[in-house]
mmCIF file of C-alpha atoms in Angstrom:
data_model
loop_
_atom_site.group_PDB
_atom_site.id
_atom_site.type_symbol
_atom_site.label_atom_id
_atom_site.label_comp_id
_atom_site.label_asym_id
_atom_site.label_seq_id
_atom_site.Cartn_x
_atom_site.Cartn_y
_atom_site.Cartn_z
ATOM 1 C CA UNK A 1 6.651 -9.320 30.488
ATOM 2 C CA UNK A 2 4.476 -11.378 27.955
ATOM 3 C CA UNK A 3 1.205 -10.281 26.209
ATOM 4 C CA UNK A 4 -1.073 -11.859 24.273
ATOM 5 C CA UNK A 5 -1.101 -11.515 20.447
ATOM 6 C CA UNK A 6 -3.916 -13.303 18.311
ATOM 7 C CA UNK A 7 -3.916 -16.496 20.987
ATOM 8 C CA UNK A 8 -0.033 -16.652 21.095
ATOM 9 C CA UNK A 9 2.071 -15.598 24.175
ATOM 10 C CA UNK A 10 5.426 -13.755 22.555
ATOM 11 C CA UNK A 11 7.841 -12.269 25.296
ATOM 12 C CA UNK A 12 8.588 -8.615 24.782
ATOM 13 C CA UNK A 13 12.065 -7.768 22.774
ATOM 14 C CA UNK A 14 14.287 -4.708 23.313
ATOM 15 C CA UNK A 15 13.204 -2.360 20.620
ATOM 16 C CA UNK A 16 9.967 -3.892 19.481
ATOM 17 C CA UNK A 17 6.400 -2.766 20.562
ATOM 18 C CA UNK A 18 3.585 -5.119 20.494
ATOM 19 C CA UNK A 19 0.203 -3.264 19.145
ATOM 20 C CA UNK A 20 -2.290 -5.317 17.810
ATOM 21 C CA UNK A 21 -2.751 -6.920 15.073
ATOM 22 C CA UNK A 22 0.937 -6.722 14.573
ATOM 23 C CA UNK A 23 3.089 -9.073 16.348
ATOM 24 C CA UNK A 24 6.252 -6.962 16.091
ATOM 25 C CA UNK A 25 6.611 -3.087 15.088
ATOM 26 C CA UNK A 26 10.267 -2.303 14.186
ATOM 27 C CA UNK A 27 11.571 1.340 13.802
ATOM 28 C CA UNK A 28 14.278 2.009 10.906
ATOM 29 C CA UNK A 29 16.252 4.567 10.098
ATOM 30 C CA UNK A 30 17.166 4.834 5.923
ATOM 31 C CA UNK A 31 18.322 7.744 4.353
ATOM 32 C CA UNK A 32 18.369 10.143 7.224
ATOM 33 C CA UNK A 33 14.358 9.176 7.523
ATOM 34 C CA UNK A 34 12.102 6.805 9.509
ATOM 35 C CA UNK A 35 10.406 4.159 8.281
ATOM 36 C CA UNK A 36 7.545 2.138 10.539
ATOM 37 C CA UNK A 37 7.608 -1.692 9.980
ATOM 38 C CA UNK A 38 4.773 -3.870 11.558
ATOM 39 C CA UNK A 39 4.958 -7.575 10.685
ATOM 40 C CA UNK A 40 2.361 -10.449 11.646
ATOM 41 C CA UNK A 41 2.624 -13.926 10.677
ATOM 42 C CA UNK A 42 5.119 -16.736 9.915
ATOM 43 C CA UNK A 43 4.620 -18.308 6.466
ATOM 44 C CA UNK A 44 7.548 -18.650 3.757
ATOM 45 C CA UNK A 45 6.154 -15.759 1.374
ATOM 46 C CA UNK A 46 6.644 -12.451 2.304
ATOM 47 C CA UNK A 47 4.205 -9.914 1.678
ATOM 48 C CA UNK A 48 5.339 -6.359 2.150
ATOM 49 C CA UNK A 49 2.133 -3.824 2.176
ATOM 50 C CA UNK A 50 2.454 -0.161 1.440
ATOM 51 C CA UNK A 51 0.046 2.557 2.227
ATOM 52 C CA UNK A 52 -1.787 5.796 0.384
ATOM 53 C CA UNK A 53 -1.136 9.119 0.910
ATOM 54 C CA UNK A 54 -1.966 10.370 4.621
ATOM 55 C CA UNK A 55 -2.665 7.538 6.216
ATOM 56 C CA UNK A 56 -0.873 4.684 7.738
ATOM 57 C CA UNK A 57 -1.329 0.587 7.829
ATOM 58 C CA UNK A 58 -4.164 0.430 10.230
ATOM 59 C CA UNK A 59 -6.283 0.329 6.818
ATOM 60 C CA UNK A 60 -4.308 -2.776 5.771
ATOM 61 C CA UNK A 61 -5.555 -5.094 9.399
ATOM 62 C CA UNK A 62 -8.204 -7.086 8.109
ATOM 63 C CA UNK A 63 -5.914 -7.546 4.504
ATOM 64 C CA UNK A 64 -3.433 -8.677 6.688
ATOM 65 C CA UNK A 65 -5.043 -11.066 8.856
ATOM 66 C CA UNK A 66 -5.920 -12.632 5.977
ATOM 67 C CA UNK A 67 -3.113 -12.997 4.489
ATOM 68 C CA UNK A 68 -1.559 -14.190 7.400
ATOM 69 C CA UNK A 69 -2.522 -17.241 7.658
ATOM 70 C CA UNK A 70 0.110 -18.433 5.265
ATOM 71 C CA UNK A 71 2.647 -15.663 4.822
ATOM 72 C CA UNK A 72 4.806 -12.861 6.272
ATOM 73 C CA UNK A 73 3.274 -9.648 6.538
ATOM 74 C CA UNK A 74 4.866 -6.448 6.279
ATOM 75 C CA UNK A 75 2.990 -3.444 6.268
ATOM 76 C CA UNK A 76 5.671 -0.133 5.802
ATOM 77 C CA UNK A 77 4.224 3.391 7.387
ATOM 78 C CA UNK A 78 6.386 6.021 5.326
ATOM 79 C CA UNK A 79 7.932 8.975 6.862
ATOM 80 C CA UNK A 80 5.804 11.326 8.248
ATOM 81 C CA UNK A 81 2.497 9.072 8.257
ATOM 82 C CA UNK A 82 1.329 6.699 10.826
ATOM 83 C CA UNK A 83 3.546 6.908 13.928
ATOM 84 C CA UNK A 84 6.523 8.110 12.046
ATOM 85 C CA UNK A 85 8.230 11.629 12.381
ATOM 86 C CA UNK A 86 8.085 13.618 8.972
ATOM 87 C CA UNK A 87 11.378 14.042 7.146
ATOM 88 C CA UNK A 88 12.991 17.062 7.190
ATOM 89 C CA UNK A 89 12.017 18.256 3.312
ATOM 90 C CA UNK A 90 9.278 16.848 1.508
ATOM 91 C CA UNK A 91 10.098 13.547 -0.552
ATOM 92 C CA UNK A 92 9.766 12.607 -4.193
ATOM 93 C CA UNK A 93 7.669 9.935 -4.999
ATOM 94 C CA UNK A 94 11.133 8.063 -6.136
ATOM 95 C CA UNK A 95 12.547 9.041 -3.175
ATOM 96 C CA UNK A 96 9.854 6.842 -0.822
ATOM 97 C CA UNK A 97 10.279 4.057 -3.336
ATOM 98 C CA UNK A 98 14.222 3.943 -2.502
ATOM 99 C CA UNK A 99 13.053 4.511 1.171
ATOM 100 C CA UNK A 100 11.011 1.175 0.398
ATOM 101 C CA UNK A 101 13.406 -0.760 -0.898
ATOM 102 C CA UNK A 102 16.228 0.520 1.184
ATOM 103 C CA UNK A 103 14.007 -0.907 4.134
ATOM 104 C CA UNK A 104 13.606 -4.099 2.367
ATOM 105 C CA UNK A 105 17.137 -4.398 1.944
ATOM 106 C CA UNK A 106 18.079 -3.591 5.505
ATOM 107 C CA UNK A 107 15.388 -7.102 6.596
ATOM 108 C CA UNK A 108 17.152 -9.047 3.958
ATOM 109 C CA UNK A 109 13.522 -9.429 2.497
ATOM 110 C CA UNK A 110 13.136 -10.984 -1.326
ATOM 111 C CA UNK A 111 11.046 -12.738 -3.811
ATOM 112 C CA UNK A 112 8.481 -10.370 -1.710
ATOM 113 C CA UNK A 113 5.124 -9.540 -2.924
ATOM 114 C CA UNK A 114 4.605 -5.720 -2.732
ATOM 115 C CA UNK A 115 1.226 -4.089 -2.389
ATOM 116 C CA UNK A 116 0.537 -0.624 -2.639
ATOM 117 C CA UNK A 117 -2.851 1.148 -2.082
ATOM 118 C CA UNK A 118 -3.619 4.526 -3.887
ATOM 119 C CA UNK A 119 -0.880 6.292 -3.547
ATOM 120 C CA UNK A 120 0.984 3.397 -2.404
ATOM 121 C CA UNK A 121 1.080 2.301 -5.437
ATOM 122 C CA UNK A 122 3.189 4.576 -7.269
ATOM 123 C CA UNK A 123 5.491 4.170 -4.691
ATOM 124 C CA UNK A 124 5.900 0.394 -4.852
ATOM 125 C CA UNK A 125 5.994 0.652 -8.876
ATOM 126 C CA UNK A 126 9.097 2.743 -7.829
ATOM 127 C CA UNK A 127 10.681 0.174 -5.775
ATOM 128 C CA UNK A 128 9.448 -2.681 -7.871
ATOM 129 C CA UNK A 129 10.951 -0.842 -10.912
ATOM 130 C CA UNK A 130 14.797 -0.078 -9.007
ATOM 131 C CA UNK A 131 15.034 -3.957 -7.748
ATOM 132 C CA UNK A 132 13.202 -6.410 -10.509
ATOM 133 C CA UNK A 133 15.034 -8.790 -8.443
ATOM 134 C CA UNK A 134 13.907 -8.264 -4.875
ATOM 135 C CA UNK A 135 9.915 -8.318 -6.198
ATOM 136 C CA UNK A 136 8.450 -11.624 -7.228
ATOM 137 C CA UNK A 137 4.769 -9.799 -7.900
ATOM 138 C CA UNK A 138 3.645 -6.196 -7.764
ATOM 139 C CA UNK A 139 0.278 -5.109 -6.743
ATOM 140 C CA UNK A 140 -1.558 -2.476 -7.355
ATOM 141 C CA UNK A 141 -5.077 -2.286 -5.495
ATOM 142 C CA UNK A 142 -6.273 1.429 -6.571
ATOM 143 C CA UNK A 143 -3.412 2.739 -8.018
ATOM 144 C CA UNK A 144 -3.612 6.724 -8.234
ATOM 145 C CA UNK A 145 -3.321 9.371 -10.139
ATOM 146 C CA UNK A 146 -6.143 9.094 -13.196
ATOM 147 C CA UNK A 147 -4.453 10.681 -16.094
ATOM 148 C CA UNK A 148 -7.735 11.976 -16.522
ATOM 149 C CA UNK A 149 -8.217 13.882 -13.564
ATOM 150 C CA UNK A 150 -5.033 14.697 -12.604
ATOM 151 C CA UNK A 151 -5.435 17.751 -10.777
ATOM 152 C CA UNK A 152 -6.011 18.191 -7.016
ATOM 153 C CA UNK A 153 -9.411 19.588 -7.428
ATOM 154 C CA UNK A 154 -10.709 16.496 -9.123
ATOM 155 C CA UNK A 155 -9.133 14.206 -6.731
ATOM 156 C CA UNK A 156 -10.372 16.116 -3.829
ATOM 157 C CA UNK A 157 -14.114 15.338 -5.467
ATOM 158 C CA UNK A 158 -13.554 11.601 -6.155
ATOM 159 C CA UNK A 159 -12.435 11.733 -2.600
ATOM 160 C CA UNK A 160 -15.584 12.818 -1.430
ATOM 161 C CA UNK A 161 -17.267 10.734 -3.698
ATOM 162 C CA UNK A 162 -16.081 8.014 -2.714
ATOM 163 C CA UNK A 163 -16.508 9.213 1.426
ATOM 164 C CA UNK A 164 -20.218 8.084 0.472
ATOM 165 C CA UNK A 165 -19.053 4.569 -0.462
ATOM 166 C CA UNK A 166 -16.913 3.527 2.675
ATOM 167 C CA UNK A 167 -18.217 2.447 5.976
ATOM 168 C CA UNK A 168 -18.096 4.853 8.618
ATOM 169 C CA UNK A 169 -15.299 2.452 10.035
ATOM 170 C CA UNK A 170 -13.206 3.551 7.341
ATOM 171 C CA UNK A 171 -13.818 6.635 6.979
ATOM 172 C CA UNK A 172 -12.672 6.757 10.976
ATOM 173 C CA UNK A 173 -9.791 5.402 10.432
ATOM 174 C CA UNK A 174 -9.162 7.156 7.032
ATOM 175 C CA UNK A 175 -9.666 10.746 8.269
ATOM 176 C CA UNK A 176 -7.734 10.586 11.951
ATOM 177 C CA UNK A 177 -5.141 9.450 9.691
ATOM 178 C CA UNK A 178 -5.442 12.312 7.563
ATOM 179 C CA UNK A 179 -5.528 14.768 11.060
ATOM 180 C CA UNK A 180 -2.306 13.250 12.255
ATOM 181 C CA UNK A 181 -0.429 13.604 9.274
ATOM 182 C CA UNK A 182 -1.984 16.943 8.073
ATOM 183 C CA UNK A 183 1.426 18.371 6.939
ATOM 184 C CA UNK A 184 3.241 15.894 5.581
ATOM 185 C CA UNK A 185 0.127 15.443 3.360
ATOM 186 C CA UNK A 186 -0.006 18.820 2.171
ATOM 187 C CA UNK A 187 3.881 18.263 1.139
ATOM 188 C CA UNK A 188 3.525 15.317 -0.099
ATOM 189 C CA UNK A 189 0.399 16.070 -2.810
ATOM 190 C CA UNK A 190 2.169 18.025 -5.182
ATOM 191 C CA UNK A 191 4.542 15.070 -5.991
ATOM 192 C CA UNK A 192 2.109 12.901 -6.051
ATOM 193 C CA UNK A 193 -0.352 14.610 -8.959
ATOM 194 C CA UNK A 194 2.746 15.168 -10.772
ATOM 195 C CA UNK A 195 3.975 11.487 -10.744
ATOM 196 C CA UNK A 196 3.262 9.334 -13.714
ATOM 197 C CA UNK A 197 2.366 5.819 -13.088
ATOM 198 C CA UNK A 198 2.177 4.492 -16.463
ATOM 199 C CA UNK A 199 5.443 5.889 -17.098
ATOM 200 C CA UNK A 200 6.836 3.497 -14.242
ATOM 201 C CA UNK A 201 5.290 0.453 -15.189
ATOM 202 C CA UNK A 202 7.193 0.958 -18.164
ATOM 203 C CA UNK A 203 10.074 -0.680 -16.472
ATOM 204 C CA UNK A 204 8.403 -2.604 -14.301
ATOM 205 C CA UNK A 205 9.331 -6.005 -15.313
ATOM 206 C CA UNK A 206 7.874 -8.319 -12.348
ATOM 207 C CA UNK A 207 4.615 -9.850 -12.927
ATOM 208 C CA UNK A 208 1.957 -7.297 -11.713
ATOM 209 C CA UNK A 209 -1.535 -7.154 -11.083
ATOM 210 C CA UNK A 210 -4.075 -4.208 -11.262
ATOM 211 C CA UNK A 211 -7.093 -4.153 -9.037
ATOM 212 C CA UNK A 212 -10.273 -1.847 -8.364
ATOM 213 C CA UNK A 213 -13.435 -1.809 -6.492
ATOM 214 C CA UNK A 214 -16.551 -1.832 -8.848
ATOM 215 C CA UNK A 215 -17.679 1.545 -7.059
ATOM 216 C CA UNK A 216 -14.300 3.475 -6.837
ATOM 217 C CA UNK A 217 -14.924 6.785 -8.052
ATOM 218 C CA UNK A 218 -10.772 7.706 -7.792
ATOM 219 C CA UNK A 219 -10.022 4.976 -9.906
ATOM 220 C CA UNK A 220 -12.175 4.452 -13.314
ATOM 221 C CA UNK A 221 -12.072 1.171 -15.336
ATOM 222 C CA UNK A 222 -10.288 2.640 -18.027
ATOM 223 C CA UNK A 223 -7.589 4.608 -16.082
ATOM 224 C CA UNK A 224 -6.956 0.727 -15.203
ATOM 225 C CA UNK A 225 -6.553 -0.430 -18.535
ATOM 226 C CA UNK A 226 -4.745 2.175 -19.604
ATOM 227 C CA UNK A 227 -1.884 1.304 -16.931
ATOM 228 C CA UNK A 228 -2.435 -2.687 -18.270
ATOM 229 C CA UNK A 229 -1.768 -1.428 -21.877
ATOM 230 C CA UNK A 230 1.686 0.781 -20.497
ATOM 231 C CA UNK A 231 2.654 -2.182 -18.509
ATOM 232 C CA UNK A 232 1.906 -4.841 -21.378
ATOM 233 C CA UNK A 233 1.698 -8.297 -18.948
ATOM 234 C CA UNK A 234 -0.634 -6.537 -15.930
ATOM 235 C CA UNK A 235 -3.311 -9.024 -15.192
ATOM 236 C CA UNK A 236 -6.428 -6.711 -14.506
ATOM 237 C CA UNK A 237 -9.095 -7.747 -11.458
ATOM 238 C CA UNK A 238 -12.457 -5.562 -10.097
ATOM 239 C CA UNK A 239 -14.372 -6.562 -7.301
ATOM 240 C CA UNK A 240 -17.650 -6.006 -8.043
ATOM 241 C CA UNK A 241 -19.092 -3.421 -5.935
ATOM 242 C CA UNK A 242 -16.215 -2.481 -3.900
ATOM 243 C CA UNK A 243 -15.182 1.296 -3.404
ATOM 244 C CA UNK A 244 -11.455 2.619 -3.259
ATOM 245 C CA UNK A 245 -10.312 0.604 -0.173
ATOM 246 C CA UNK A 246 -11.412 -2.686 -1.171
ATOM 247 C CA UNK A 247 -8.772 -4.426 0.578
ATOM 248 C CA UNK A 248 -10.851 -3.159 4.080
ATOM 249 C CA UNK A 249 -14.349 -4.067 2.662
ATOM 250 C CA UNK A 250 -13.058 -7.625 0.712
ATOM 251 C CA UNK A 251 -10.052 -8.531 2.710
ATOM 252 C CA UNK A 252 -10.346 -12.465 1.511
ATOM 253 C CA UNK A 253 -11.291 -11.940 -1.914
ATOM 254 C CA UNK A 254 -8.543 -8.895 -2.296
ATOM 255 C CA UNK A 255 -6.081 -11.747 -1.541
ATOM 256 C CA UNK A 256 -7.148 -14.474 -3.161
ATOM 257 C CA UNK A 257 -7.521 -12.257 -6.666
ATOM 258 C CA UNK A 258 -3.598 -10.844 -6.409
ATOM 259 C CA UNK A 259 -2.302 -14.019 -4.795
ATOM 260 C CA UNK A 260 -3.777 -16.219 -7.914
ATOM 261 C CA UNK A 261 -4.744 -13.245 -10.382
ATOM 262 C CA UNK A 262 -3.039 -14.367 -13.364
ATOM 263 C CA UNK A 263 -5.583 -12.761 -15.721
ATOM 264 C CA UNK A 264 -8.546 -10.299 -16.664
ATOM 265 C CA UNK A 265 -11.191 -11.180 -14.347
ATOM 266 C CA UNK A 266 -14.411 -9.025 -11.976
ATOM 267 C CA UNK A 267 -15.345 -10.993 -9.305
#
């Protein structure tokens, strides 16, 4: 049987799904958890996305059409978001990164550039931190919590200040997400407010490079370059008028600032 993927005729494989925009969606098994893995294009770098709390990578498809056109996207859906069953407990913050990189490991991925989003981002810090070696760039589009406001009242009103910012697009996709993975969210919060960021880029020794939307109430300029200052070499990039998923909104610019982003910068 054959189906037809962005123009290209692929003939199905035994154990991969074809859902579009992903050419191939692989199912793994790390840690006595399952990880999602959707890949689309064919270029020599390989660009492993991960995604915020609750949702899954169906945020990431217009990033990742863009970039592939000249890389390999990866887009991870951690346990118990996306299409994935929950774990049996709920899991650390560390514990996804080693998920993360325990996945990477298993596709013989490296010199990848990993992407988080919101929460995402403290994850891939984790990874990033474990295997210096595996990570050729980190990138951190909207990377959670504030220090500031780092309480889940707060967050839950720069959520819905930021609601007002999205398209109603996103905000579909966004919420369904949230519906479908209503419990493993609800474990998974605590962890996240109580994970430190800055304290991980500590020991983050790849390059890496910090960016927020102009409008994103959830992440403030300064809660930026306050992560730049624990980091010490974090180029820092806002996109002028963008709200917390910028990477929907400004899919080309979002990749052209981390792929070249090599210092301070708004565009």
């Amino acid at each position: 049987m054959k189906r037809t993927i962005w123009g290209e005729s692929m003939p199905e494989v035994e154990g991969i799904v074809r859902k579009a925009p992903w050419v191939t969606v692989r199912q793994e098994s790390v840690a006595d958890c399952t990880a999602i893995m959707r890949s689309v294009g064919q270029g020599e770098q390989p660009i492993v996305l991960v995604h915020g709390i609750g949702v899954s990578a169906r945020y990431f498809e217009p990033l990742a059409a863009e970039l592939a056109r000249t890389s390999t996207v990866y887009a991870i859906e951690l346990p118990g978001f996306g299409g994935t069953p929950g774990p049996r407990r709920a899991l650390s913050v560390p514990e996804l990164g080693e998920i993360v990189l325990a996945v990477l490991r298993k596709l013989e991925l490296a010199a990848v550039v990993l992407v988080g989003h919101s929460m995402g981002c403290q994850v891939a810090a984790e990874t990033a931190a474990r295997a210096p070696e595996l990570v050729s760039k980190l990138v951190l589009l909207g990377p959670t919590v504030n220090d500031r406001e780092r309480s889940i009242g707060k967050q839950a009103l720069r959520l819905a200040q930021d609601t007002l910012r999205e398209s109603p697009k996103v905000n579909w996709v966004v919420f369904t997400d949230y519906l479908r993975s209503m419990i493993p969210y609800l474990k998974t919060l605590p962890t996240m407010m109580n994970h430190r960021l800055e304290d991980t880029l500590l020991h983050v020794s790849s390059p890496v490079v910090l960016m927020r939307g102009g409008r994103d109430p959830i992440v403030p300029a300064d809660w930026l370059g306050r992560l730049a200052e624990a980091n010490g070499h974090a180029a820092v990039i806002e996109l002028d008028g963008a709200p917390h998923v910028l990477m929907y909104h400004r899919p080309a610019e979002t990749a052209q600032g981390f792929l070249a982003g090599d210092a301070h910068e708004t565009a």
